[in-house]
């Protein structure tokens, strides 16, 4: 019986299912579209394929597949579209962050390190697509893509501000190897790059859809303008921008200590002495600041009870005077007039009995005492005064147990990666450290350097240049440390602040206000470099106002969700 005859007999409600071979071809189309989008995104990513222009049409295959899926009957398409979105996200995540497997841990920890973040990210990246799919029930077709873009950017901002934060693949990071392309980040922040990527993809989609069988000239012109206009504007800004600020001579130290076999097993005071020797060789009489890397100071904290008084030994924030590291640094600074030193450290704070301790605190014995551990920074000035800062953006699963208020007893599940382990304490304020001469800088510890709005808050509080302290050795000679360095250049553009970067095994360097890297060290080689940063007082639009694009997108999502809820209620009432 033919399909036409069957329709006459049963009415228009019953449609013929596509032949099995036709459905198979349909599935292959959606599968290939997902594979192509995932592959193009990965190939465009810094130090994976580094073919950055691919990102301007990487989403097009998946967008075309979604368009096709939405215009087919149920009998002419696969049952669900979202598995294909998940596949595209999985390919992108796996190919760009495969290096998470490179940790020198047990096989179980390796698998957890790579599978957990990747699968979690894959699922989360599907959410904006899911909202877009839902919106097709209630939103006119011409607005559906806008829903996707707004929801995606809102998600990227959300992904920077919760306990499972992992914004490594924020689309705006794709331009990190090309600072001259995105000089306008000083106004938009790197989410402006995400908006550029999506706008370009939608413009290319309009050309590729080609409903009339020919390439529409007007659409092609619009697509070209969308891609080229921000690029040209950035080139103009790159040529016309001028660095300003007070010159400050800084020495960055790269001790090259293996974190798996040396850093936490050997005498930390001996390691500190070696770092100070490295710094001495690079100093001049004009040097203002020495920078040591993340967790360079590693004294074991101890407590003694002397005649009813607590005596602190090690890096206790309650009283640093018991620290041998501090004594060595003060001796070193006394030999160099006007010199200050800032170093990453693992510090501890003791809470007395009855104190309202934060959830990250751990008890000591039965006396009601408690303590917090921190991944922190310590500044020592020429007059021997000290100031500290606690890392505020912690690595989930390594330094932070997500949702610890509810999962605190499971803190033993945290991985031993990145220095201090377990769930660490933080601080709320974006502190600025100061050295003689009225110079103020932001201490940025490791993971914090990938958060644009976070770093901008330091600048709003008066930071005139940035100091990045990191230990990128955990992932070996992989794209990880290269990507991390490149992302830091975006912070220089967003805030127009010079950067001095000290990394345990590399790459240590200086980054100018254009986002260009200077005097970079060699990976996994002991070194110390001297350079000049400019301490700048005026602030950019982005530094002054923060992430307006991300916040605006989140308000947009609220409107979208309210609209979808009203649409769903209306649909139910009509039924």
XYZ file of C-alpha atoms in Angstrom:
575
model
C 0.000 0.000 0.000
C 1.495 3.399 -0.972
C 1.978 6.256 1.459
C -0.356 8.452 -0.585
C -3.163 5.863 -0.381
C -2.541 5.373 3.331
C -2.927 9.119 3.929
C -6.251 9.093 2.065
C -7.520 6.203 4.156
C -6.330 7.387 7.589
C -6.344 11.158 7.266
C -3.489 13.658 7.658
C -2.745 12.761 11.289
C -0.865 9.567 10.442
C 2.332 10.035 8.478
C 4.478 7.333 6.974
C 7.725 6.585 8.717
C 10.851 7.094 6.668
C 12.453 3.902 5.328
C 15.119 2.430 7.644
C 17.940 3.321 5.251
C 16.714 6.922 5.126
C 16.675 7.148 8.928
C 20.193 5.741 8.990
C 21.335 8.456 6.602
C 19.671 11.043 8.821
C 21.509 9.753 11.883
C 24.793 9.825 10.006
C 24.148 13.451 9.084
C 23.567 14.490 12.705
C 26.527 12.413 13.860
C 28.880 13.982 11.320
C 27.592 17.469 12.195
C 28.374 16.904 15.883
C 31.797 15.450 15.075
C 32.640 18.385 12.826
C 31.631 21.042 15.358
C 33.595 19.370 18.149
C 36.642 18.967 15.937
C 36.557 22.538 14.606
C 36.279 23.987 18.125
C 39.232 21.894 19.287
C 41.371 22.785 16.262
C 40.709 26.474 16.849
C 41.817 26.295 20.487
C 45.177 27.692 21.680
C 47.991 25.133 21.556
C 45.674 22.335 20.410
C 45.240 23.214 16.746
C 45.825 26.971 17.097
C 43.818 27.478 13.888
C 41.890 30.346 15.487
C 39.817 31.483 12.447
C 38.016 28.125 12.458
C 36.083 29.281 15.519
C 34.110 31.744 13.366
C 32.186 28.875 11.768
C 32.827 25.977 14.165
C 29.257 26.018 15.492
C 27.662 26.135 12.036
C 27.457 22.341 11.417
C 25.635 21.781 14.711
C 23.390 24.816 14.158
C 22.454 23.510 10.714
C 21.709 20.088 12.175
C 19.464 21.638 14.835
C 17.657 23.667 12.181
C 17.107 20.571 10.092
C 15.951 18.559 13.101
C 13.390 21.225 14.017
C 11.843 21.291 10.543
C 11.467 17.518 10.177
C 8.575 15.409 11.384
C 9.139 12.873 14.120
C 9.098 10.107 11.542
C 11.867 11.808 9.550
C 14.427 12.422 12.297
C 16.120 10.663 15.235
C 14.165 10.540 18.465
C 16.360 13.061 20.307
C 18.730 15.841 19.266
C 20.523 16.539 22.551
C 22.775 13.418 22.398
C 24.388 14.947 19.330
C 24.997 18.200 21.211
C 26.563 16.184 24.025
C 28.810 14.393 21.533
C 30.052 17.681 20.064
C 30.774 19.059 23.550
C 32.525 15.826 24.566
C 34.845 15.950 21.544
C 35.671 19.615 22.168
C 36.352 19.073 25.877
C 38.329 15.857 25.423
C 40.603 17.214 22.702
C 41.340 20.503 24.479
C 41.750 19.354 28.097
C 43.091 15.808 27.629
C 46.139 16.948 29.587
C 44.172 16.557 32.837
C 45.187 12.898 32.525
C 48.877 13.847 32.811
C 48.938 14.057 36.597
C 51.449 11.684 38.190
C 48.879 9.993 40.380
C 47.241 6.583 40.605
C 45.164 5.421 37.672
C 42.005 6.077 39.667
C 43.031 9.698 40.284
C 44.016 10.119 36.639
C 40.634 8.912 35.445
C 38.806 11.029 38.001
C 40.847 14.105 37.016
C 39.986 13.784 33.328
C 36.546 12.131 33.313
C 34.948 14.194 36.087
C 35.589 17.692 34.679
C 35.023 16.603 31.087
C 31.729 14.786 31.572
C 30.502 17.489 33.938
C 31.420 20.193 31.445
C 29.842 18.265 28.580
C 26.534 18.132 30.414
C 26.692 21.761 31.500
C 27.522 22.946 27.987
C 24.348 21.242 26.801
C 22.144 23.427 29.009
C 22.065 26.513 26.727
C 21.175 24.254 23.796
C 18.441 22.631 25.875
C 16.953 26.034 26.726
C 17.017 26.913 23.030
C 15.250 23.643 22.173
C 12.554 24.375 24.755
C 12.169 27.917 23.450
C 11.103 26.596 20.036
C 7.741 25.734 21.609
C 7.012 29.358 22.479
C 9.428 31.702 20.662
C 9.251 32.726 16.983
C 11.930 30.982 14.926
C 13.814 34.193 14.149
C 14.476 34.714 17.899
C 15.508 31.169 18.782
C 19.206 31.722 17.993
C 19.233 34.823 20.201
C 18.019 32.640 23.056
C 21.001 30.325 22.508
C 23.559 33.144 22.453
C 22.177 34.910 25.528
C 21.891 31.654 27.460
C 25.398 30.532 26.498
C 27.050 33.770 27.630
C 25.024 33.777 30.838
C 26.167 30.206 31.438
C 29.815 31.175 30.893
C 29.504 33.868 33.544
C 27.732 31.484 35.903
C 30.506 28.930 35.333
C 32.984 31.447 36.769
C 31.083 31.988 39.995
C 30.055 28.712 41.583
C 31.774 25.881 43.439
C 32.306 23.778 40.292
C 33.800 26.679 38.377
C 35.795 25.553 35.328
C 35.870 28.398 32.767
C 38.905 27.066 30.889
C 36.874 26.765 27.677
C 35.135 30.134 27.804
C 34.865 30.993 24.109
C 36.567 34.365 24.553
C 39.745 32.518 25.574
C 40.155 31.209 22.028
C 41.887 34.467 21.012
C 44.547 34.237 23.739
C 47.337 33.623 21.215
C 46.410 36.768 19.311
C 46.253 39.778 21.646
C 46.255 42.131 18.652
C 42.863 40.698 17.629
C 41.046 41.617 20.858
C 42.387 44.936 22.130
C 38.741 45.935 22.717
C 38.632 43.514 25.659
C 39.510 46.628 27.684
C 35.826 47.550 27.201
C 34.048 44.191 26.981
C 36.215 41.679 28.828
C 36.760 38.241 27.343
C 33.012 37.522 27.217
C 33.023 40.097 24.438
C 35.063 37.513 22.555
C 32.393 34.906 23.247
C 29.792 37.269 21.805
C 31.988 37.822 18.732
C 32.294 34.071 18.164
C 28.556 33.492 18.354
C 27.648 36.507 16.220
C 30.089 35.394 13.536
C 28.723 31.847 13.543
C 25.145 33.061 13.173
C 26.167 35.357 10.321
C 27.944 32.483 8.552
C 24.920 30.253 9.217
C 22.691 32.747 7.392
C 24.982 32.468 4.372
C 25.294 28.679 4.443
C 21.554 28.034 4.817
C 21.158 29.476 1.325
C 17.401 28.818 0.961
C 17.259 29.972 -2.674
C 20.121 27.863 -3.974
C 22.594 30.718 -4.364
C 24.931 32.610 -2.056
C 23.124 35.799 -0.953
C 25.462 38.765 -1.439
C 23.942 40.832 1.349
C 24.287 38.015 3.877
C 27.861 37.388 2.816
C 28.681 41.061 3.277
C 27.118 41.064 6.749
C 29.097 37.944 7.721
C 32.317 39.527 6.498
C 31.619 42.705 8.478
C 30.776 40.787 11.641
C 34.114 38.969 11.469
C 36.318 41.760 10.143
C 34.958 44.860 11.910
C 36.055 43.835 15.451
C 39.373 42.604 14.044
C 40.058 45.894 12.262
C 38.950 47.944 15.276
C 41.384 45.965 17.415
C 44.243 46.531 14.973
C 43.556 50.261 15.033
C 43.502 50.271 18.826
C 46.720 48.239 18.920
C 48.483 50.869 16.802
C 47.068 53.903 18.614
C 47.295 52.622 22.219
C 50.256 53.839 24.260
C 51.546 52.235 27.436
C 51.843 54.558 30.401
C 52.890 54.263 34.015
C 55.784 54.467 36.448
C 58.608 52.030 35.574
C 59.165 49.380 38.253
C 62.050 46.922 38.060
C 61.005 43.408 39.087
C 62.825 40.071 39.295
C 60.831 36.863 38.780
C 62.303 33.574 39.989
C 61.740 30.155 38.399
C 63.236 27.566 40.811
C 62.264 24.502 38.734
C 61.348 22.164 41.606
C 59.525 18.947 40.687
C 56.257 19.013 42.668
C 55.965 15.222 42.677
C 59.465 14.231 43.795
C 61.108 17.292 45.374
C 58.898 20.200 46.357
C 57.057 18.646 49.295
C 59.652 16.031 50.252
C 62.803 18.127 50.623
C 63.727 20.768 53.198
C 61.671 23.901 52.345
C 64.293 26.194 53.895
C 66.997 24.785 51.625
C 64.668 25.355 48.662
C 64.074 28.944 49.786
C 67.817 29.575 50.084
C 68.298 28.402 46.499
C 65.537 30.741 45.279
C 67.070 33.695 47.092
C 70.433 32.881 45.473
C 68.745 32.856 42.076
C 67.188 36.231 42.786
C 70.489 37.722 43.975
C 72.132 36.951 40.655
C 69.502 38.991 38.783
C 69.205 41.985 41.134
C 70.417 45.525 40.540
C 70.320 48.530 42.813
C 67.130 49.610 41.023
C 65.158 46.422 41.673
C 61.999 47.131 43.663
C 60.371 43.691 43.953
C 61.322 40.002 43.821
C 58.571 37.503 42.973
C 58.704 33.826 43.996
C 56.161 31.302 42.635
C 53.035 29.762 44.136
C 53.583 27.834 47.424
C 57.311 28.630 47.351
C 57.166 28.879 51.168
C 56.245 25.512 52.648
C 57.132 25.413 56.366
C 55.336 22.816 58.433
C 53.177 24.639 61.026
C 53.745 23.614 64.670
C 52.333 24.749 68.013
C 53.915 24.717 71.480
C 52.314 25.572 74.809
C 54.813 27.621 76.830
C 53.560 28.479 80.326
C 50.005 28.776 79.114
C 50.924 30.831 76.047
C 50.653 29.469 72.531
C 53.932 29.627 70.586
C 53.700 29.445 66.795
C 56.332 27.860 64.577
C 56.034 28.037 60.797
C 53.725 30.048 58.566
C 50.901 30.762 61.005
C 48.996 33.896 60.022
C 48.367 34.524 63.735
C 52.075 35.225 64.261
C 54.652 35.041 61.473
C 57.502 35.757 63.873
C 57.975 32.041 64.445
C 58.679 31.407 60.777
C 62.208 30.520 59.725
C 61.243 31.404 56.134
C 60.425 34.953 57.204
C 63.732 35.257 59.053
C 65.658 34.149 55.952
C 63.779 36.597 53.748
C 64.357 39.505 56.130
C 68.072 38.722 56.216
C 68.123 38.664 52.438
C 66.263 41.982 52.131
C 68.576 43.651 54.666
C 71.392 43.120 52.171
C 69.536 44.935 49.380
C 68.384 48.454 50.165
C 64.772 49.286 49.272
C 63.927 45.771 48.091
C 60.622 43.978 48.770
C 59.757 40.318 48.160
C 56.423 38.619 47.501
C 56.085 34.859 47.504
C 53.414 32.241 47.274
C 53.030 30.233 50.484
C 51.004 27.566 52.229
C 49.818 29.254 55.428
C 47.615 28.341 58.376
C 45.407 30.251 60.824
C 44.460 29.052 64.310
C 40.974 29.697 65.672
C 40.401 29.818 69.437
C 37.783 27.738 71.197
C 34.305 29.183 70.761
C 35.197 31.051 67.574
C 32.585 31.035 64.823
C 34.734 29.109 62.373
C 34.166 29.035 58.614
C 33.014 25.782 57.061
C 36.496 25.163 55.640
C 38.052 25.005 59.131
C 39.197 21.722 60.704
C 39.209 20.901 64.438
C 42.354 20.378 66.515
C 42.106 17.900 69.375
C 39.367 18.164 71.967
C 39.997 21.705 73.195
C 37.624 23.295 70.693
C 40.438 24.800 68.645
C 40.327 24.857 64.853
C 42.458 25.879 61.921
C 42.230 26.877 58.279
C 44.848 26.290 55.589
C 45.392 28.690 52.703
C 47.087 28.926 49.367
C 48.346 32.437 49.971
C 50.920 35.107 49.234
C 53.274 36.843 51.667
C 54.773 40.282 51.041
C 57.832 41.327 53.044
C 58.889 44.977 52.797
C 62.292 46.621 53.381
C 61.225 47.725 56.875
C 60.451 44.032 57.728
C 56.693 44.627 57.790
C 54.558 41.894 56.240
C 51.210 41.623 54.505
C 49.398 38.546 53.254
C 46.710 37.615 50.746
C 44.679 34.409 50.469
C 43.814 32.871 47.143
C 40.116 33.459 46.505
C 39.430 31.386 43.377
C 40.128 27.778 44.343
C 40.443 24.777 42.039
C 37.379 22.517 42.500
C 38.249 19.046 43.732
C 41.840 20.068 44.488
C 41.653 23.078 46.815
C 37.893 23.272 47.217
C 35.369 20.596 48.036
C 32.293 21.786 46.117
C 29.234 22.576 48.229
C 31.247 21.957 51.370
C 28.433 23.209 53.553
C 26.695 19.945 52.755
C 29.623 17.671 51.825
C 32.224 18.720 54.387
C 32.754 15.205 55.799
C 33.820 14.014 52.322
C 36.837 16.342 52.088
C 39.154 13.327 51.926
C 38.021 12.907 48.324
C 39.996 15.981 47.236
C 42.945 15.342 44.937
C 46.564 16.082 45.810
C 47.212 18.485 42.924
C 48.376 22.097 42.894
C 50.191 22.488 46.226
C 48.129 22.488 49.394
C 45.332 19.920 49.361
C 41.887 19.618 50.845
C 39.318 22.384 51.107
C 41.158 25.630 51.768
C 40.078 28.924 53.232
C 39.632 32.079 51.155
C 39.031 35.796 51.613
C 36.220 37.923 50.242
C 38.006 41.212 49.544
C 40.167 41.625 46.431
C 43.213 42.861 48.293
C 45.960 45.067 46.896
C 49.500 44.848 48.286
C 51.791 47.892 48.464
C 55.536 48.482 48.450
C 57.498 51.654 49.254
C 57.110 54.451 46.755
C 53.326 54.287 46.775
C 53.234 51.344 44.377
C 50.300 48.948 44.556
C 49.961 45.561 42.894
C 47.490 42.691 42.745
C 48.692 39.262 43.901
C 47.139 36.758 41.475
C 47.661 33.121 42.445
C 47.568 30.459 39.718
C 43.946 29.643 38.770
C 42.821 33.196 39.583
C 44.489 34.476 36.412
C 41.773 32.988 34.169
C 39.024 35.081 35.823
C 38.715 38.476 34.174
C 36.125 39.998 36.500
C 38.045 38.746 39.540
C 41.299 40.396 38.449
C 39.433 43.573 37.476
C 38.174 43.857 41.061
C 41.788 44.077 42.260
C 42.364 46.918 39.797
C 39.244 48.729 40.997
C 40.764 48.533 44.462
C 43.915 50.301 43.301
C 46.249 47.706 41.745
C 48.687 49.421 39.363
C 50.279 46.213 38.035
C 49.688 42.480 38.403
C 51.890 39.749 39.854
C 51.027 36.168 38.883
C 52.456 33.378 41.045
C 51.821 29.863 39.784
C 52.993 26.261 39.705
C 52.114 24.767 36.318
C 54.245 21.637 36.612
C 51.429 19.288 37.621
C 50.392 18.528 34.049
C 53.864 17.992 32.573
C 54.938 19.265 29.168
C 51.388 19.526 27.801
C 49.214 22.353 26.442
C 48.091 23.151 30.007
C 50.865 25.528 31.031
C 50.889 27.166 27.577
C 47.147 27.826 27.694
C 47.384 29.109 31.265
C 50.096 31.587 30.264
C 48.139 32.731 27.206
C 44.954 33.317 29.209
C 46.932 35.648 31.477
C 47.662 37.938 28.531
C 43.931 38.659 28.274
C 43.995 40.064 31.816
C 46.678 42.543 30.729
C 44.427 43.785 27.901
C 41.239 43.903 29.993
C 42.868 45.988 32.720
C 45.776 47.572 30.787
C 48.072 46.410 33.547
C 51.605 45.097 33.120
C 52.216 41.626 34.539
C 55.218 39.993 36.217
C 54.768 36.210 36.160
C 56.717 33.748 38.309
C 56.086 30.048 37.601
C 57.803 27.211 39.441
C 58.872 25.338 36.290
C 57.814 27.896 33.683
C 56.831 29.855 31.894
C 58.028 32.932 33.814
C 57.909 36.202 31.904
C 56.710 39.777 31.695
C 53.521 40.790 29.864
C 53.004 44.348 28.676
C 49.773 46.350 28.552
C 49.150 45.194 24.968
C 49.080 41.583 26.161
C 52.407 40.758 24.507
C 54.812 38.391 26.277
C 58.429 39.437 26.850
C 61.581 37.751 28.152
C 59.973 34.355 28.622
C 61.928 31.556 30.265
C 62.387 28.006 29.006
C 60.078 25.298 30.317
C 61.441 23.217 33.211
C 64.714 25.160 33.539
C 65.873 27.049 36.656
C 66.063 30.739 35.897
C 65.554 34.273 37.158
C 64.629 37.201 34.914
C 64.729 40.913 35.498
C 62.262 43.161 33.723
C 60.352 46.403 33.963
C 56.613 46.718 34.483
C 54.655 49.942 34.336
C 52.576 50.902 37.371
C 49.476 52.526 35.882
C 46.779 54.425 37.788
C 43.941 55.021 35.287
C 41.578 52.115 34.747
C 39.765 50.693 31.737
C 36.009 50.652 31.193
C 35.974 46.912 31.906
C 37.996 47.290 35.106
C 35.720 50.095 36.281
C 32.364 48.478 35.483
C 33.108 44.755 35.427
C 31.530 42.125 33.229
C 28.497 43.996 31.881
C 28.003 41.540 29.014
C 27.833 38.552 31.359
C 25.541 40.282 33.830
C 23.301 41.516 31.030
C 23.070 37.989 29.623
C 22.056 36.627 33.016
C 19.223 39.152 33.218
C 18.306 38.135 29.694
C 18.110 34.480 30.727
C 15.814 35.429 33.593
C 13.475 37.105 31.105
C 13.691 34.069 28.804
C 12.891 31.610 31.589
C 9.945 33.692 32.789
C 8.696 33.859 29.213
C 9.058 30.092 28.789
C 7.206 29.508 32.049
C 4.310 31.739 30.941
C 4.302 30.006 27.569
C 4.135 26.592 29.208
C 1.262 27.663 31.479
C -0.604 29.160 28.530
C -0.115 25.968 26.532
C -1.516 23.890 29.398
C -4.534 26.188 29.827
C -5.320 26.097 26.108
C -5.322 22.328 26.220
